[in-house]
Structures are given as structure tokens and as C-alpha cells.
PDB file of N, CA and C in Angstrom:
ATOM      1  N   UNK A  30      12.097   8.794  12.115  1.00 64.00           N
ATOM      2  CA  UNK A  30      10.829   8.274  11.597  1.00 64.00           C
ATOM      3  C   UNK A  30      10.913   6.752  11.493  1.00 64.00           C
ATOM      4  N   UNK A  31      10.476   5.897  11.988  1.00 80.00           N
ATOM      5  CA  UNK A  31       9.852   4.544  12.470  1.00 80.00           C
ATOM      6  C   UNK A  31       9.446   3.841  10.340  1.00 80.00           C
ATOM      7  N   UNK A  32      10.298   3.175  10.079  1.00 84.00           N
ATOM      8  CA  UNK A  32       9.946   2.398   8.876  1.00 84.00           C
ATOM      9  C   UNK A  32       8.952   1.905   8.915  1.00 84.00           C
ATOM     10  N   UNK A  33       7.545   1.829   8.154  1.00 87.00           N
ATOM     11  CA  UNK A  33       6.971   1.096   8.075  1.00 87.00           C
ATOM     12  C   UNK A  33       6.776  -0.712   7.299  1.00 87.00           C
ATOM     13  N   UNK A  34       6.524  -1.466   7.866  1.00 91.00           N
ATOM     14  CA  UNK A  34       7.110  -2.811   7.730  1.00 91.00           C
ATOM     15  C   UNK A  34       5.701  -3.399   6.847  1.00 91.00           C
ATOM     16  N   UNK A  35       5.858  -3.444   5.219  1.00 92.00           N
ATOM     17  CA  UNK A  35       4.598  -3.588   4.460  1.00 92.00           C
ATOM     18  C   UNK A  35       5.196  -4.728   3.731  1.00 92.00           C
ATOM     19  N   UNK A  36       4.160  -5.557   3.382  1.00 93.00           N
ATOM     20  CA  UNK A  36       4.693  -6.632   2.491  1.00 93.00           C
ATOM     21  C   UNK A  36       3.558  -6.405   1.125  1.00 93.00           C
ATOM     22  N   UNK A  37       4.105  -7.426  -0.213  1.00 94.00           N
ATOM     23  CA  UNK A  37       3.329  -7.751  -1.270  1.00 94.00           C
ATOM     24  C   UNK A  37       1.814  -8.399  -0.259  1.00 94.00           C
ATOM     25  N   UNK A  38       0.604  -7.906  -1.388  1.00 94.00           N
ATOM     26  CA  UNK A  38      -0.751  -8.346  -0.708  1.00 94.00           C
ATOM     27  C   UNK A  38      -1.489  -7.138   0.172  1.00 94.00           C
ATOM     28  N   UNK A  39      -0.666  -6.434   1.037  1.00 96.00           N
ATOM     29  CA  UNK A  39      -0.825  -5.617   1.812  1.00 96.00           C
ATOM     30  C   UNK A  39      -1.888  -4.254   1.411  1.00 96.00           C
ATOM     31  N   UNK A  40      -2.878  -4.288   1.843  1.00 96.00           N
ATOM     32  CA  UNK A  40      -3.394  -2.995   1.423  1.00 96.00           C
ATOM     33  C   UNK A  40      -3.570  -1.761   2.709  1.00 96.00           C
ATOM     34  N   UNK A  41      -3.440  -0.818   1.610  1.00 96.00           N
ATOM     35  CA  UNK A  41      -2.905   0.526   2.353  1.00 96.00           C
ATOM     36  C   UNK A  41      -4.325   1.523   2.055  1.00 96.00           C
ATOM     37  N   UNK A  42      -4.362   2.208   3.571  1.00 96.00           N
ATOM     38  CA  UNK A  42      -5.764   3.139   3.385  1.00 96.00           C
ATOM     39  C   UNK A  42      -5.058   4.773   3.707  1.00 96.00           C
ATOM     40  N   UNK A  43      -5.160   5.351   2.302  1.00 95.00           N
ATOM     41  CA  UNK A  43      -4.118   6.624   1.947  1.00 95.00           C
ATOM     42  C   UNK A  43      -4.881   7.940   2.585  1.00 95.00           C
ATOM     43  N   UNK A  44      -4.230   9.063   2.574  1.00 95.00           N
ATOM     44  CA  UNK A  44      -5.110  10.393   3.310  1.00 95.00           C
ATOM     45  C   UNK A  44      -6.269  10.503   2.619  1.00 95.00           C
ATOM     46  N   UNK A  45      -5.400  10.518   0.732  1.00 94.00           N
ATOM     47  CA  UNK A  45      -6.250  11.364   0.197  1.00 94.00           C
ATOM     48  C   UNK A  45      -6.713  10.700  -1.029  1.00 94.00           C
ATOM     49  N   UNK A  46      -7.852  10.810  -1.472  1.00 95.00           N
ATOM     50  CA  UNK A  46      -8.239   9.486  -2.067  1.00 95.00           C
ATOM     51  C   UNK A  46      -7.745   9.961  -3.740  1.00 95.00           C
ATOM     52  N   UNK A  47      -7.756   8.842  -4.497  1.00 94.00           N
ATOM     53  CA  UNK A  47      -7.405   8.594  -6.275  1.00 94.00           C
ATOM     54  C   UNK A  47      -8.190   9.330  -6.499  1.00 94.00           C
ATOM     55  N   UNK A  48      -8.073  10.050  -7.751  1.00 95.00           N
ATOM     56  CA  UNK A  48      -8.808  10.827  -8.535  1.00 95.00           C
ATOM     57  C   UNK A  48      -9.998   9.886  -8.772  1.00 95.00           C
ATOM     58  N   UNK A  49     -10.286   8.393  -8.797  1.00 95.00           N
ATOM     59  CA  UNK A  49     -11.402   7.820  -8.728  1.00 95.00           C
ATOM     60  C   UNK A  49     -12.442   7.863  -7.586  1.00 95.00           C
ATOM     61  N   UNK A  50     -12.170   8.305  -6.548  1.00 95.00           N
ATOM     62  CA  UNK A  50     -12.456   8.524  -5.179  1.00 95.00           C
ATOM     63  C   UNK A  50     -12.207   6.955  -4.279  1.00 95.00           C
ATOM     64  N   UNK A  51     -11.868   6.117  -4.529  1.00 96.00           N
ATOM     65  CA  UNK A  51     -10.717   5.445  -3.627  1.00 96.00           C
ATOM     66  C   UNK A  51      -9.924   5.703  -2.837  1.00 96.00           C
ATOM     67  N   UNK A  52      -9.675   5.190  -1.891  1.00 96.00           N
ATOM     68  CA  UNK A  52      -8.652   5.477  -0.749  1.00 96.00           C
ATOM     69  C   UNK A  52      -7.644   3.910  -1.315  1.00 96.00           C
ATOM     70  N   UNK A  53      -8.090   3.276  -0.911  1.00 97.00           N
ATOM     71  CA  UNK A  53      -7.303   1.219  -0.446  1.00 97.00           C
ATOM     72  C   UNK A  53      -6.707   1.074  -1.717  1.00 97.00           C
ATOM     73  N   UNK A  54      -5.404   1.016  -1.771  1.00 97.00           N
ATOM     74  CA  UNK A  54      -4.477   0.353  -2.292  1.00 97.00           C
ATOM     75  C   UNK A  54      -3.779  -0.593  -2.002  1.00 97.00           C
ATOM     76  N   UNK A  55      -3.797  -1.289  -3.138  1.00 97.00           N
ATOM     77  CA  UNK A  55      -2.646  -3.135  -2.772  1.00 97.00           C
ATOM     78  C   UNK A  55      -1.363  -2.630  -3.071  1.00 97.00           C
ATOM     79  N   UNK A  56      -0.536  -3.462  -2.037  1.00 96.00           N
ATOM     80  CA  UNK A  56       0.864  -3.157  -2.495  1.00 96.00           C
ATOM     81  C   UNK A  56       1.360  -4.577  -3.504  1.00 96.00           C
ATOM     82  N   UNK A  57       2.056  -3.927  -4.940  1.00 95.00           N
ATOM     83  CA  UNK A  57       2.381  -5.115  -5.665  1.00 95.00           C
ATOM     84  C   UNK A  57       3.727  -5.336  -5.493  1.00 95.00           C
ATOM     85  N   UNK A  58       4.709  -4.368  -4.839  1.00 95.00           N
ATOM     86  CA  UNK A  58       6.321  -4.704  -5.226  1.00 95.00           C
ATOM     87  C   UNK A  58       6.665  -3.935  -3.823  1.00 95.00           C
ATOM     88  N   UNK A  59       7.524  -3.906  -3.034  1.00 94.00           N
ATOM     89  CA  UNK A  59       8.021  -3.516  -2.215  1.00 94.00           C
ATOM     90  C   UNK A  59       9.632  -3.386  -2.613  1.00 94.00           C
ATOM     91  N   UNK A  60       9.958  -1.838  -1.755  1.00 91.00           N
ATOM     92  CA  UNK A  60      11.812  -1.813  -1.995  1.00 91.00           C
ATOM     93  C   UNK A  60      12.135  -0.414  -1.923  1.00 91.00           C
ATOM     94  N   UNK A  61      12.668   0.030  -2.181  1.00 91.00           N
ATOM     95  CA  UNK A  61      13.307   1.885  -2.324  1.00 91.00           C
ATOM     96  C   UNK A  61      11.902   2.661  -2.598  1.00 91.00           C
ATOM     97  N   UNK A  62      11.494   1.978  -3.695  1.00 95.00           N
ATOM     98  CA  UNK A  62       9.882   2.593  -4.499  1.00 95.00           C
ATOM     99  C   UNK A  62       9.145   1.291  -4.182  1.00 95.00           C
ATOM    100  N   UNK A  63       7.955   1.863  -4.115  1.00 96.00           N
ATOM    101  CA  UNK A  63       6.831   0.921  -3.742  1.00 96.00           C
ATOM    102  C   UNK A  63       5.890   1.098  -5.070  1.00 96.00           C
ATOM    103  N   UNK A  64       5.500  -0.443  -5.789  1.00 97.00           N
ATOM    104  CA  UNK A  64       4.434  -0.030  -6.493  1.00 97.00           C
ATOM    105  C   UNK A  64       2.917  -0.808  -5.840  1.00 97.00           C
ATOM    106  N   UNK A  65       1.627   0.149  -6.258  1.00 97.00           N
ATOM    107  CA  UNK A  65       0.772  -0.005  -5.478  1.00 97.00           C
ATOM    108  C   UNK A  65      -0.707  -0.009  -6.858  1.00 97.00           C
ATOM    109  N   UNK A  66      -1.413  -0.367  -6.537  1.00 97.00           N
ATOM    110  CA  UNK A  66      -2.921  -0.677  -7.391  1.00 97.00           C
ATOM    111  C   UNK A  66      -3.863  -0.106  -6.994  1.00 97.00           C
ATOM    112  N   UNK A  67      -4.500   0.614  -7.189  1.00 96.00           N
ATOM    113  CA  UNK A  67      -5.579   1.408  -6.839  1.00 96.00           C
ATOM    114  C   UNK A  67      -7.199   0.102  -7.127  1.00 96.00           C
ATOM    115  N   UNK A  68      -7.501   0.271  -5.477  1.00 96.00           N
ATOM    116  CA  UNK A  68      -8.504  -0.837  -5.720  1.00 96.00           C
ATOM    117  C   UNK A  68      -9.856  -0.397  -6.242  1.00 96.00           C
ATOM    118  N   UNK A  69      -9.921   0.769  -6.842  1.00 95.00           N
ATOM    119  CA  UNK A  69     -11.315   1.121  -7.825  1.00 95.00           C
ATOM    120  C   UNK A  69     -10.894   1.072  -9.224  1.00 95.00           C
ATOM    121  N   UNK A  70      -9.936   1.652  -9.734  1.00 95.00           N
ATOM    122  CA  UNK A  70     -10.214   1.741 -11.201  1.00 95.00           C
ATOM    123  C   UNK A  70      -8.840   0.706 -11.242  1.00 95.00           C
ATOM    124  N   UNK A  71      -8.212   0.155 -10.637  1.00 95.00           N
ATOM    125  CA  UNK A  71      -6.863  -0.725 -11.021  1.00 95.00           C
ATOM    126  C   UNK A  71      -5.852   0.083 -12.116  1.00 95.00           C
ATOM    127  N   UNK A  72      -6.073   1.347 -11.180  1.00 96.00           N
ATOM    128  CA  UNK A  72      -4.665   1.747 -12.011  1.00 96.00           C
ATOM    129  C   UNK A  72      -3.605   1.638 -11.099  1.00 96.00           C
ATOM    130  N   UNK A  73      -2.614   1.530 -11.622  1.00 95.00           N
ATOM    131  CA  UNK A  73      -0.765   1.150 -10.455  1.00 95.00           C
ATOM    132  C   UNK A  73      -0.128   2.361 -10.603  1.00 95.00           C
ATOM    133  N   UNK A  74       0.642   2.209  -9.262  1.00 95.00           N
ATOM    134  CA  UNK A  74       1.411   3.432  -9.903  1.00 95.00           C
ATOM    135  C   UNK A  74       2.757   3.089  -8.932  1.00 95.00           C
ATOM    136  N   UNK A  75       3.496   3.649  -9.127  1.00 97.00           N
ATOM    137  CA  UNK A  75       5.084   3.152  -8.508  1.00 97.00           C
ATOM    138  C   UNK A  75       5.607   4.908  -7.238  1.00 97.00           C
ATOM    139  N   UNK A  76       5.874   4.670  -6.340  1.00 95.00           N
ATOM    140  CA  UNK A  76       6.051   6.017  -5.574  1.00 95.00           C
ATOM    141  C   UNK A  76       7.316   5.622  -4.684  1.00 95.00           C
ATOM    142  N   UNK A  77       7.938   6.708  -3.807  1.00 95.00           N
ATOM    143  CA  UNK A  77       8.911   6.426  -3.301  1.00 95.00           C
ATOM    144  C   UNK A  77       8.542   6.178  -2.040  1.00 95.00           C
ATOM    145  N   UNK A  78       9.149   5.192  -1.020  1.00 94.00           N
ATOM    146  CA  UNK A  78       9.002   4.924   0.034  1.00 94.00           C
ATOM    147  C   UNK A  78       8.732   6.055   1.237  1.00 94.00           C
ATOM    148  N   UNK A  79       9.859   7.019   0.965  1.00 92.00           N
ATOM    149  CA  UNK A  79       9.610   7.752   2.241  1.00 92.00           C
ATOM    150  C   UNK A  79       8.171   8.814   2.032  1.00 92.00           C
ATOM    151  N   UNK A  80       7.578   8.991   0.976  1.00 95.00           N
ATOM    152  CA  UNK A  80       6.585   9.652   0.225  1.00 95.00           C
ATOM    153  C   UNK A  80       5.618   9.054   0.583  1.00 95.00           C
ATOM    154  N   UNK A  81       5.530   7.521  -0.212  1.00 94.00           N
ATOM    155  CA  UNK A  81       4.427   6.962   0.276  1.00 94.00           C
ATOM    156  C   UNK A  81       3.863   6.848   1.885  1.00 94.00           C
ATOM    157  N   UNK A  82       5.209   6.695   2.459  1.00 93.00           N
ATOM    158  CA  UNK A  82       4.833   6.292   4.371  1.00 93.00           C
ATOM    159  C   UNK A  82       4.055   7.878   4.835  1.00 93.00           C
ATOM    160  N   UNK A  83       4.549   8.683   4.287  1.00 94.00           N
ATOM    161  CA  UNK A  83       4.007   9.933   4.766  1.00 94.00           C
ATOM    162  C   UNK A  83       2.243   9.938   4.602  1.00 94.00           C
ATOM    163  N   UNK A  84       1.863   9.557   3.568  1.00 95.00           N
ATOM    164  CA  UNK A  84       0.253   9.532   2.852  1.00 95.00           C
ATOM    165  C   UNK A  84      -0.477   7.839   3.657  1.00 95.00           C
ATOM    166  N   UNK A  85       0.291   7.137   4.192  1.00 95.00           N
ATOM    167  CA  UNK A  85      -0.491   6.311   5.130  1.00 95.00           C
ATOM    168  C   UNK A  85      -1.420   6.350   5.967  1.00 95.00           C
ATOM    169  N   UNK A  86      -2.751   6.194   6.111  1.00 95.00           N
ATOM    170  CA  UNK A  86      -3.607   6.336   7.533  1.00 95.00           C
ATOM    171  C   UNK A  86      -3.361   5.109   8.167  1.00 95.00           C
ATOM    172  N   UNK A  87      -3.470   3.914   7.191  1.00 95.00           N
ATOM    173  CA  UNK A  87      -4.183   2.752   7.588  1.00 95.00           C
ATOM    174  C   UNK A  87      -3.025   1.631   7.242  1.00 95.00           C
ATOM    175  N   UNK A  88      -2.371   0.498   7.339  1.00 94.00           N
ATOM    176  CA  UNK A  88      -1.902  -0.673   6.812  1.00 94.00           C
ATOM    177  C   UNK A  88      -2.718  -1.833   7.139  1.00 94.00           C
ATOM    178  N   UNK A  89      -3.834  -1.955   6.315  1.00 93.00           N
ATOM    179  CA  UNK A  89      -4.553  -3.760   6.492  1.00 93.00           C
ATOM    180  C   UNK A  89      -3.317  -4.730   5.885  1.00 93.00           C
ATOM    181  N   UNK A  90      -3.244  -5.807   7.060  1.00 92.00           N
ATOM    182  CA  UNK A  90      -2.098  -6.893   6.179  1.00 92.00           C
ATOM    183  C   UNK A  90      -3.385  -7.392   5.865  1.00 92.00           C
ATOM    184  N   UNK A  91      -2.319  -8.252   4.559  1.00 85.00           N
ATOM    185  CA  UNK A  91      -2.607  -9.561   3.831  1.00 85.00           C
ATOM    186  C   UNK A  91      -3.177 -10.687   4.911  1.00 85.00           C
ATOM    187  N   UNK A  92      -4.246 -11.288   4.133  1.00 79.00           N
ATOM    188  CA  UNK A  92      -4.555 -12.741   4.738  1.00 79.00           C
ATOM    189  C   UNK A  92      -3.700 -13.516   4.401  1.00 79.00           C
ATOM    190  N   UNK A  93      -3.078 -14.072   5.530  1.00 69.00           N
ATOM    191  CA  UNK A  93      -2.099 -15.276   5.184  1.00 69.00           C
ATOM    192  C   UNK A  93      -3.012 -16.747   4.496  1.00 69.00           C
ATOM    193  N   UNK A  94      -2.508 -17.474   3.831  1.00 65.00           N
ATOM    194  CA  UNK A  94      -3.475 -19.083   3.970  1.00 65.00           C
ATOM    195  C   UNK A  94      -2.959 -19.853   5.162  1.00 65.00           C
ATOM    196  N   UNK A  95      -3.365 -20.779   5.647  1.00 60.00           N
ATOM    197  CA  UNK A  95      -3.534 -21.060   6.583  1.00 60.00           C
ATOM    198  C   UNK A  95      -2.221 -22.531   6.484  1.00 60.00           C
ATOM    199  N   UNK A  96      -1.226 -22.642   7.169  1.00 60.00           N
ATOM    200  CA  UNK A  96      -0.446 -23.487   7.238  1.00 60.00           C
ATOM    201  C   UNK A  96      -1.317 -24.830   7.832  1.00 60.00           C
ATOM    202  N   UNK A  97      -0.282 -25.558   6.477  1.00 64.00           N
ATOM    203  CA  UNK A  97      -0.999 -27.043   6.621  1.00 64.00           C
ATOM    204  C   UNK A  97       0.228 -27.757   7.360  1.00 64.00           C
ATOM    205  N   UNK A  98      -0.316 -28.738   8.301  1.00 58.00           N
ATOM    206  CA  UNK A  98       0.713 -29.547   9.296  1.00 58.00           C
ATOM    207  C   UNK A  98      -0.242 -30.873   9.772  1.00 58.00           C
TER     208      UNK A  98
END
């Protein structure tokens, strides 16, 4: 199974939606467990990596800001 490569910012579009009916979650912490924010009612919740990758449809990255030069 292929790691999925998610950073902080990152929002994730899950199978099955929050008991709020949300799908899109932000990722706040990345590592062994992932914690994530539910973008309707902002509740978080912390899950395990190989768990979470399974419930993935979608990975929207983060908008980067725009490097100044």
C-alpha cells in the first residue's frame, strides 16, 4: 500500500461524512496518528495513519503563499 504524502493545512475529502454531515477535513498534526478538524462543526479528532489512509477519497493540498524573490 503506497503512503500517502499529507502535510499540516492539507484538507482531506473522507468516504463517509461526520456525524455533522461533512466530509473535508484539515489536517492539524501529521506522524504515526494524524490529527484532523472537521470543517463543519470544528470538532478534531486524532486517528491512526494506516486507518485514516483507508477512509480517503480526496487529498486537496494546502495553498502555499507565494515566495517572495
Amino acid at each position: 500500500m503506497q503512503i500517502i504524502r499529507m502535510k499540516v493545512g492539507d484538507v482531506l475529502e473522507l468516504k463517509k461524512p461526520h456525524p455533522c454531515g461533512e466530509k473535508h477535513f484539515r489536517v492539524m498534526r501529521v506522524g504515526s496518528e494524524i490529527r484532523i478538524v472537521c470543517q463543519g462543526c470544528g470538532r478534531d479528532m486524532v486517528l491512526d495513519r494506516v486507518k485514516l489512509e483507508r477512509a480517503i477519497r480526496k487529498l486537496i493540498p494546502a495553498e502555499e503563499p507565494p515566495s517572495e524573490s
